Amino acid sequence: MPLLTRRNLLKASAVAGAYGVGIGVASKFGFAEAAPEPQVLKAMKTQAALTEVGPTKDIMTWGDQGMPPVLRMARGKPYAAKLTNTLDEPTTIHWHGLRIDNRMDGVPFMTQPYVYTNDSFDYNFTPPDTGTFWYHPHCNTLTQMGHGMTGVIVVEDPADPVFDAEVVLNLRDWRLGGDGQFIAPFRPRDAAKTGTYGTVRTANWHQEPQYDAPSGGLVRLRIAVTDVTRIYSLKMEGAEATVIAIDGNPVPKRFPLELLQIGPGQRLDLAVRMPDNEGAVATLEDIRGTNPKTLASLRATGQSLKRNAGDLGALAANPVPEADLSSAEKIPLLLSATAENAPVDSICGTLGYSFWAINKVPWPGDTPDPTAPLAELKQGKSYIFQLENVTPHLHPIHLHGMSFKVISSSTREVMPIVSDTYLIQPDEKVQLAFVADNPGDWLLHCHIIEHQKTGMTSYVRVV
Ligand code: C2O
Ligand code: CU
């Protein structure tokens, strides 16, 4: 697709309808449905009580309810959102994990014009998959996401099993000083390593929130790691928790949550069997690092429902095409550090450093002059990313627009999960297979935002 770099040109094409709202939305199911009323997502500044020392200013969010709303969509049904921008900088929305039309993907310069102050943009799409996803800007992301713009998406399907309760957890940190106000978003020496950690840890913008759930009941706990840096090792204390989906897709075989590492961008769906005794508490902990940290807890209420996790039916399947491994072409992807210092200035933010590269090319993304694509893929053909990490750090590598299946790893047993984000370990080589079924330019980047914005970004082109 042609690269449009000038705002006027972009605005002209928006008016002409190239990016505009259709009256009807063609769904994947071959019939047109009337476009629904758009959900207004107003990008704005706000304040919130994140710490005891008083409200934090300069928080960024959508809407005036504090935390970005949990967006509920229905699989196979058209969804519409109108982004209106009242920030004093441009923004966009990316729908992380949703396999939708390239024009709705929210990547400035590559898939849409960025949205200026007081401008708006209409997003229209039909989510093809059910599960837990999330949304965030794709412009000046370390600031916008770091200041609050990370929200959870739940795509529902009537075929999903019924739970007694559902709790959605948006896990993230904030870089605040002792006065509860934002401090510098990163330290360069940390960006060149794990990324810079936040100082205040929250779930749903609260420190260690507690939610009520029926005693002996089954709770669907939907967890999204939306932090810009932190990798979690999750564990449940006081209740039995079963992993039912990872990154929006049902796991091939359910397993108890013992200690699962999940990185920025990833999601985890758990079936939690609440304790039978009223008042008993189940605690979700992060045990990575020195001290276990409580993230959130569930308190049993009422008489036990005496449910059994084994009785839960299967989750609705997602129609992700199966790659043909015999014909799949291999694409090597090398993740490395780089000493090359070539940061590009961009209206969508630059950190001013270049520390990382994919196939030796450092590129921060969200710039008007992208590097060449990693590969040009033929629509409908199968491919295997041969992803290799030669750095001593973990990287949650995210592909836009298509889901892959984890085939094999050089260092561990892997479950053949379907996903959009793979948390690669140091010195690991992994094979990710997928069908290039969605035309357009699709980003591929590390979701530790400091890594992404200092070079660990690239893209593939599907034609
Ligand atoms: Cu959550 Cu470019 O991604
Ligand atoms: Cu990384």
Coordinates of C-alpha atoms and ligand atoms in Angstrom, one line a residue:
M1 CA 0.0 0.0 0.0
P2 CA 1.3 3.5 -0.7
L3 CA 2.8 5.3 2.3
L4 CA 1.0 8.5 3.0
T5 CA 3.2 10.9 4.9
R6 CA 1.5 14.3 4.7
R7 CA -1.2 15.2 7.0
N8 CA -3.1 17.1 4.3
L9 CA -3.1 14.2 2.1
L10 CA -4.3 11.9 4.9
K11 CA -7.0 14.3 5.8
A12 CA -8.2 14.6 2.2
S13 CA -8.4 10.8 1.9
A14 CA -10.2 10.6 5.2
V15 CA -12.9 12.9 3.8
A16 CA -12.9 11.0 0.6
G17 CA -13.8 7.9 2.6
A18 CA -10.6 5.9 2.3
Y19 CA -10.5 5.6 6.0
G20 CA -14.1 6.7 6.7
V21 CA -17.1 5.0 8.1
G22 CA -19.1 2.8 5.9
I23 CA -22.9 2.8 6.3
G24 CA -22.9 -0.9 6.4
V25 CA -20.1 -3.1 7.7
A26 CA -19.3 -6.2 5.7
S27 CA -18.7 -8.9 8.3
K28 CA -16.5 -12.0 7.9
F29 CA -19.7 -13.9 7.6
G30 CA -20.4 -12.6 4.2
F31 CA -23.4 -10.4 4.9
A32 CA -23.6 -6.7 5.7
E33 CA -25.0 -5.5 9.0
A34 CA -25.9 -1.9 9.8
A35 CA -23.1 -0.1 11.6
P36 CA -23.8 0.1 15.3
E37 CA -23.8 3.4 17.2
P38 CA -20.2 4.2 17.9
Q39 CA -18.9 4.0 21.4
V40 CA -17.2 7.4 22.0
L41 CA -13.7 7.1 23.3
K42 CA -12.6 10.5 24.3
A43 CA -8.8 10.7 24.8
M44 CA -8.4 13.1 27.7
K45 CA -6.4 14.1 30.7
T46 CA -7.6 13.4 34.2
Q47 CA -6.5 12.9 37.8
A48 CA -6.9 9.7 39.9
A49 CA -6.2 8.6 43.4
L50 CA -3.4 6.0 42.8
T51 CA -1.6 6.6 46.1
E52 CA -2.4 7.8 49.6
V53 CA -0.6 11.1 49.1
G54 CA -3.4 12.6 47.0
P55 CA -4.5 12.6 43.4
T56 CA -2.0 12.0 40.6
K57 CA -2.3 14.7 37.9
D58 CA -1.6 14.4 34.2
I59 CA -3.2 11.0 33.9
M60 CA -4.3 10.1 30.4
T61 CA -7.3 7.9 29.6
W62 CA -10.4 7.6 27.5
G63 CA -13.7 8.9 28.9
D64 CA -14.4 10.5 32.3
Q65 CA -14.8 7.3 34.3
G66 CA -11.2 7.2 35.4
M67 CA -9.7 3.9 34.1
P68 CA -10.3 3.3 30.4
P69 CA -13.6 1.3 30.1
V70 CA -13.6 -2.4 29.6
L71 CA -14.9 -2.6 26.1
R72 CA -17.4 -5.4 25.5
M73 CA -17.8 -6.7 22.0
A74 CA -19.5 -9.7 20.5
R75 CA -17.7 -12.1 18.2
G76 CA -18.9 -11.8 14.6
K77 CA -20.9 -8.6 15.3
P78 CA -19.8 -5.2 14.0
Y79 CA -18.4 -2.9 16.6
A80 CA -17.8 0.9 16.2
A81 CA -15.8 3.4 18.2
K82 CA -15.3 7.1 17.7
L83 CA -11.9 8.3 19.0
T84 CA -12.1 12.0 19.8
N85 CA -8.8 13.6 20.9
T86 CA -8.8 16.3 23.6
L87 CA -5.1 15.6 24.4
D88 CA -2.6 18.3 23.3
E89 CA -0.8 15.7 21.2
P90 CA -1.7 13.3 18.4
T91 CA -3.0 9.7 19.2
T92 CA -4.5 6.6 17.7
I93 CA -6.0 3.3 19.0
H94 CA -4.5 -0.1 18.4
W95 CA -6.8 -3.1 19.1
H96 CA -4.2 -5.5 20.4
G97 CA -4.8 -9.1 19.3
L98 CA -7.9 -8.4 17.2
R99 CA -7.5 -9.8 13.7
I100 CA -9.2 -7.0 11.9
D101 CA -8.9 -4.9 8.7
N102 CA -5.5 -3.2 8.3
R103 CA -7.1 0.2 8.1
M104 CA -8.5 -0.2 11.6
D105 CA -5.1 -1.3 13.1
G106 CA -4.3 2.1 14.6
V107 CA -0.6 2.5 13.5
P108 CA 0.1 6.1 12.5
F109 CA 1.6 6.6 9.0
M110 CA 1.3 2.9 8.2
T111 CA -2.4 2.2 8.5
Q112 CA -4.1 5.5 9.3
P113 CA -3.4 9.2 9.9
Y114 CA -2.6 10.1 13.5
V115 CA -5.5 11.9 15.1
Y116 CA -4.7 15.5 16.0
T117 CA -6.0 17.5 19.0
N118 CA -9.8 18.1 18.5
D119 CA -9.9 15.6 15.6
S120 CA -11.6 12.3 15.6
F121 CA -11.4 8.9 13.9
D122 CA -14.0 6.3 13.3
Y123 CA -13.0 2.7 14.0
N124 CA -15.3 0.0 12.6
F125 CA -14.6 -3.7 12.6
T126 CA -16.0 -7.1 13.4
P127 CA -14.0 -9.1 16.0
P128 CA -13.5 -12.6 14.6
D129 CA -12.3 -14.1 17.8
T130 CA -13.7 -14.4 21.3
G131 CA -11.5 -13.9 24.3
T132 CA -9.6 -11.3 26.3
F133 CA -7.8 -8.5 24.3
W134 CA -6.8 -4.9 25.0
Y135 CA -6.4 -1.5 23.4
H136 CA -3.8 1.2 23.6
P137 CA -2.5 4.2 21.5
H138 CA 0.2 3.7 18.9
C139 CA 1.7 7.2 19.1
N140 CA 4.1 8.5 21.7
T141 CA 3.3 5.3 23.5
L142 CA 5.8 5.4 26.4
T143 CA 4.1 8.6 27.6
Q144 CA 0.5 7.8 26.6
M145 CA 0.4 4.2 27.9
G146 CA 2.7 5.1 30.8
H147 CA 0.2 7.8 31.9
G148 CA -2.8 5.4 31.8
M149 CA -4.0 4.7 28.2
T150 CA -4.3 0.9 28.4
G151 CA -7.7 -0.7 28.5
V152 CA -9.1 -4.2 28.4
I153 CA -11.4 -5.7 25.6
V154 CA -13.7 -8.6 26.3
V155 CA -15.1 -10.3 23.2
E156 CA -18.0 -12.5 24.1
D157 CA -19.5 -15.5 22.4
P158 CA -22.8 -17.1 23.4
A159 CA -21.1 -20.5 23.1
D160 CA -18.7 -19.8 26.0
P161 CA -19.4 -21.7 29.2
V162 CA -21.3 -19.9 32.0
F163 CA -19.4 -18.8 35.1
D164 CA -20.8 -17.6 38.4
A165 CA -18.9 -14.4 38.2
E166 CA -16.4 -12.6 36.1
V167 CA -13.6 -10.3 37.2
V168 CA -11.4 -8.3 34.8
L169 CA -8.0 -7.2 35.9
N170 CA -5.9 -4.6 34.1
L171 CA -2.5 -5.0 35.6
R172 CA 0.0 -2.1 35.3
D173 CA 2.4 0.1 37.1
W174 CA 2.9 3.9 37.3
R175 CA 6.2 5.8 37.5
L176 CA 5.4 8.2 40.4
G177 CA 7.6 10.0 42.9
G178 CA 6.9 10.2 46.6
D179 CA 4.5 13.1 46.0
G180 CA 2.3 10.8 43.8
Q181 CA 3.2 12.7 40.6
F182 CA 4.8 11.4 37.4
I183 CA 8.6 11.2 37.3
A184 CA 10.8 10.7 34.2
P185 CA 9.2 7.8 32.2
F186 CA 12.5 5.9 31.7
R187 CA 16.2 5.7 32.4
P188 CA 18.4 5.1 29.3
R189 CA 20.6 2.5 31.1
D190 CA 17.5 0.5 31.9
A191 CA 16.0 0.9 28.4
A192 CA 19.2 -0.9 27.3
K193 CA 18.4 -3.7 29.7
T194 CA 15.0 -4.9 31.1
G195 CA 13.2 -1.6 30.6
T196 CA 12.4 0.9 33.5
Y197 CA 10.0 -0.3 36.1
G198 CA 7.1 1.6 37.6
T199 CA 7.1 2.6 41.3
V200 CA 3.4 2.0 42.1
R201 CA 1.8 -1.3 41.1
T202 CA -2.0 -1.5 40.5
A203 CA -4.8 -3.7 39.3
N204 CA -7.7 -1.7 37.8
W205 CA -5.9 1.5 39.0
H206 CA -6.1 0.3 42.6
Q207 CA -3.4 -1.1 44.9
E208 CA -4.4 -4.6 45.9
P209 CA -8.1 -4.3 45.2
Q210 CA -10.5 -7.0 46.6
Y211 CA -13.5 -8.3 44.8
D212 CA -16.4 -10.4 46.1
A213 CA -17.3 -13.6 44.4
P214 CA -19.7 -16.4 45.3
S215 CA -18.3 -19.1 47.7
G216 CA -17.6 -22.4 46.0
G217 CA -18.4 -20.7 42.6
L218 CA -16.4 -20.5 39.4
V219 CA -15.0 -17.1 38.5
R220 CA -13.6 -16.2 35.1
L221 CA -10.6 -14.1 35.9
R222 CA -9.5 -12.2 32.8
I223 CA -6.1 -10.7 33.3
A224 CA -4.3 -8.3 30.9
V225 CA -0.8 -7.3 31.5
T226 CA -0.9 -3.7 30.1
D227 CA 2.3 -2.4 31.7
V228 CA 4.9 -0.9 29.5
T229 CA 7.7 -2.9 31.1
R230 CA 7.0 -5.5 33.8
I231 CA 6.9 -9.2 33.3
Y232 CA 4.8 -11.1 35.9
S233 CA 5.1 -14.6 37.3
L234 CA 1.5 -15.2 38.4
K235 CA 0.4 -17.5 41.1
M236 CA -2.9 -18.0 43.0
E237 CA -2.9 -18.5 46.7
G238 CA -6.0 -19.8 48.5
A239 CA -7.9 -21.2 45.6
E240 CA -7.5 -23.5 42.8
A241 CA -7.0 -21.7 39.5
T242 CA -7.0 -23.3 36.0
V243 CA -5.5 -21.7 32.9
I244 CA -8.2 -21.8 30.3
A245 CA -7.0 -19.3 27.7
I246 CA -3.8 -17.4 26.9
D247 CA -3.7 -14.3 24.8
G248 CA -7.4 -14.6 23.9
N249 CA -7.2 -18.2 22.7
P250 CA -8.3 -21.3 24.5
V251 CA -5.3 -23.5 25.6
P252 CA -5.2 -26.9 23.9
K253 CA -5.1 -28.5 27.4
R254 CA -6.1 -26.8 30.6
F255 CA -3.6 -26.8 33.4
P256 CA -3.4 -25.5 37.0
L257 CA -1.8 -22.1 37.4
E258 CA 1.4 -22.8 39.3
L259 CA 3.7 -20.1 38.2
L260 CA 3.2 -18.6 34.8
Q261 CA 5.3 -16.0 33.3
I262 CA 3.5 -13.4 31.3
G263 CA 4.8 -10.3 29.7
P264 CA 3.5 -6.9 28.6
G265 CA 0.8 -7.3 26.0
Q266 CA -0.3 -10.8 27.1
R267 CA -3.5 -12.0 28.6
L268 CA -4.5 -14.9 30.8
D269 CA -7.9 -16.3 31.5
L270 CA -8.3 -18.3 34.6
A271 CA -11.2 -20.4 36.0
V272 CA -10.9 -19.8 39.7
R273 CA -12.8 -22.2 42.0
M274 CA -13.6 -20.0 45.0
P275 CA -13.1 -21.4 48.5
D276 CA -16.3 -22.8 50.1
N277 CA -16.2 -20.8 53.3
E278 CA -17.7 -17.4 53.4
G279 CA -15.0 -14.7 54.0
A280 CA -12.1 -16.9 52.7
V281 CA -9.8 -15.0 50.4
A282 CA -8.0 -16.1 47.2
T283 CA -5.0 -14.0 46.3
L284 CA -3.4 -13.4 42.9
E285 CA 0.4 -12.8 43.4
D286 CA 3.3 -11.9 41.4
I287 CA 6.2 -13.9 42.6
R288 CA 8.8 -12.6 40.2
G289 CA 11.5 -10.7 42.0
T290 CA 12.4 -10.8 45.7
N291 CA 9.2 -10.4 47.5
P292 CA 5.9 -11.9 46.4
K293 CA 3.5 -9.1 45.7
T294 CA -0.3 -9.2 46.1
L295 CA -1.9 -7.9 42.9
A296 CA -5.6 -8.4 43.8
S297 CA -7.8 -10.8 45.7
L298 CA -11.2 -12.4 45.6
R299 CA -13.3 -12.8 48.8
A300 CA -15.9 -15.6 49.0
T301 CA -19.4 -14.5 49.8
G302 CA -22.6 -16.4 50.6
Q303 CA -23.3 -20.1 50.8
S304 CA -21.1 -22.4 48.8
L305 CA -22.3 -23.1 45.2
K306 CA -20.1 -26.3 45.4
R307 CA -19.1 -26.0 41.8
N308 CA -16.4 -28.1 40.1
A309 CA -13.9 -26.7 37.7
G310 CA -14.0 -30.0 35.8
D311 CA -17.6 -29.4 34.9
L312 CA -16.7 -26.3 32.8
G313 CA -17.4 -26.8 29.1
A314 CA -14.9 -25.9 26.4
L315 CA -14.5 -22.2 25.4
A316 CA -15.8 -21.3 22.0
A317 CA -13.0 -21.9 19.5
N318 CA -11.5 -19.1 17.4
P319 CA -11.3 -19.6 13.6
V320 CA -7.6 -19.0 13.3
P321 CA -6.4 -20.8 10.1
E322 CA -4.0 -23.7 10.6
A323 CA -0.6 -23.2 8.9
D324 CA 0.6 -25.8 6.4
L325 CA 4.0 -26.7 7.9
S326 CA 5.1 -28.8 4.9
S327 CA 4.9 -25.8 2.6
A328 CA 5.6 -23.0 5.0
E329 CA 8.4 -20.6 4.2
K330 CA 10.8 -19.8 7.0
I331 CA 11.5 -16.2 8.0
P332 CA 14.5 -15.7 10.3
L333 CA 14.0 -13.0 12.9
L334 CA 17.0 -12.1 15.0
L335 CA 16.6 -10.0 18.1
S336 CA 19.8 -8.3 19.1
A337 CA 21.3 -5.3 20.8
T338 CA 22.8 -2.7 18.6
A339 CA 25.3 0.0 19.2
E340 CA 24.1 1.9 16.2
N341 CA 22.8 5.2 17.2
A342 CA 20.2 6.4 14.7
P343 CA 17.0 7.5 16.4
V344 CA 14.6 9.2 14.1
D345 CA 12.5 12.2 15.3
S346 CA 8.8 11.7 15.0
I347 CA 5.6 13.4 15.9
C348 CA 4.7 10.1 17.6
G349 CA 7.6 10.4 20.0
T350 CA 11.2 9.4 20.2
L351 CA 13.2 8.3 23.2
G352 CA 16.4 9.6 21.5
Y353 CA 18.3 6.3 21.7
S354 CA 18.8 3.2 19.6
F355 CA 19.6 0.1 21.6
W356 CA 17.9 -2.8 19.9
A357 CA 17.4 -4.3 16.4
I358 CA 15.4 -6.9 14.5
N359 CA 17.6 -8.6 11.8
K360 CA 20.2 -5.9 12.6
V361 CA 17.9 -3.0 11.7
P362 CA 17.0 -0.7 14.5
W363 CA 13.7 1.1 13.9
P364 CA 11.4 2.7 16.6
G365 CA 8.2 2.5 14.5
D366 CA 5.5 5.1 14.2
T367 CA 7.6 7.2 11.9
P368 CA 6.7 8.6 8.5
D369 CA 9.6 6.9 6.8
P370 CA 9.6 3.2 7.7
T371 CA 12.4 0.9 7.0
A372 CA 11.8 -1.8 4.4
P373 CA 9.5 -4.6 5.5
L374 CA 11.1 -7.7 7.0
A375 CA 9.4 -9.8 4.3
E376 CA 6.7 -9.6 1.7
L377 CA 4.2 -12.4 2.3
K378 CA 1.7 -13.9 -0.1
Q379 CA -1.8 -13.7 1.1
G380 CA -3.1 -17.2 2.0
K381 CA 0.4 -18.8 2.2
S382 CA 1.9 -20.3 5.4
Y383 CA 5.0 -19.0 7.1
I384 CA 7.2 -19.8 10.1
F385 CA 9.0 -17.1 12.0
Q386 CA 12.3 -18.4 13.2
L387 CA 12.6 -16.1 16.1
E388 CA 16.0 -16.0 17.8
N389 CA 16.9 -14.0 20.9
V390 CA 20.6 -13.3 21.2
T391 CA 20.2 -10.8 24.0
P392 CA 20.3 -11.6 27.8
H393 CA 16.8 -10.3 28.3
L394 CA 13.2 -11.4 27.7
H395 CA 11.1 -9.9 25.0
P396 CA 7.4 -10.1 24.5
I397 CA 7.2 -10.1 20.7
H398 CA 3.9 -9.0 19.3
L399 CA 2.5 -9.5 15.8
H400 CA -0.3 -7.2 14.6
G401 CA -3.3 -8.5 12.6
M402 CA -2.6 -12.2 12.6
S403 CA -2.3 -15.0 15.2
F404 CA 0.4 -17.6 15.2
K405 CA 0.8 -21.0 16.7
V406 CA 3.9 -21.8 18.8
I407 CA 5.5 -24.9 17.1
S408 CA 8.8 -25.6 18.9
S409 CA 11.5 -24.0 21.0
S410 CA 15.2 -24.8 21.3
T411 CA 15.2 -24.5 25.1
R412 CA 11.9 -25.9 26.5
E413 CA 8.7 -27.9 26.0
V414 CA 6.1 -25.5 24.5
M415 CA 2.4 -25.9 24.3
P416 CA 1.0 -25.4 20.8
I417 CA -0.8 -22.3 21.9
V418 CA -2.3 -19.8 19.4
S419 CA -1.3 -16.2 20.3
D420 CA -0.3 -12.8 19.1
T421 CA 2.5 -12.2 21.6
Y422 CA 5.4 -14.6 22.4
L423 CA 7.6 -14.0 25.5
I424 CA 11.0 -15.2 24.2
Q425 CA 13.6 -16.1 26.8
P426 CA 17.3 -15.3 26.5
D427 CA 19.1 -17.5 24.0
E428 CA 15.9 -19.1 22.9
K429 CA 15.0 -20.0 19.3
V430 CA 11.3 -20.5 18.7
Q431 CA 9.2 -21.3 15.7
L432 CA 5.9 -19.5 15.2
A433 CA 3.7 -20.7 12.4
F434 CA 0.9 -18.7 10.8
V435 CA -1.1 -18.2 7.6
A436 CA -0.7 -14.7 6.1
D437 CA -4.4 -14.3 5.6
N438 CA -4.8 -10.6 6.4
P439 CA -3.5 -8.2 3.7
G440 CA -1.6 -5.0 4.7
D441 CA 1.5 -3.9 6.6
W442 CA 1.6 -5.5 10.0
L443 CA 3.9 -4.4 12.8
L444 CA 6.0 -6.8 14.8
H445 CA 7.7 -5.5 17.9
C446 CA 8.7 -6.0 21.4
H447 CA 6.0 -4.9 23.8
I448 CA 8.5 -3.6 26.4
I449 CA 7.8 -0.1 25.1
E450 CA 11.3 1.1 25.7
H451 CA 12.7 -1.7 23.6
Q452 CA 10.1 -1.1 20.9
K453 CA 10.8 2.6 20.8
T454 CA 14.6 2.2 20.8
G455 CA 14.7 -0.2 17.8
M456 CA 13.0 -3.5 18.4
T457 CA 10.3 -2.9 15.8
S458 CA 9.7 -4.1 12.3
Y459 CA 6.9 -5.2 10.0
V460 CA 5.8 -7.7 7.4
R461 CA 3.8 -6.9 4.3
V462 CA 1.0 -9.2 3.2
V463 CA 0.0 -8.8 -0.4
Ligands
C2O1 CU1 -0.1 -3.9 21.7 CU2 1.9 -2.6 18.4 O1 0.9 -3.3 20.0
CU2 CU 12.2 -6.4 24.4

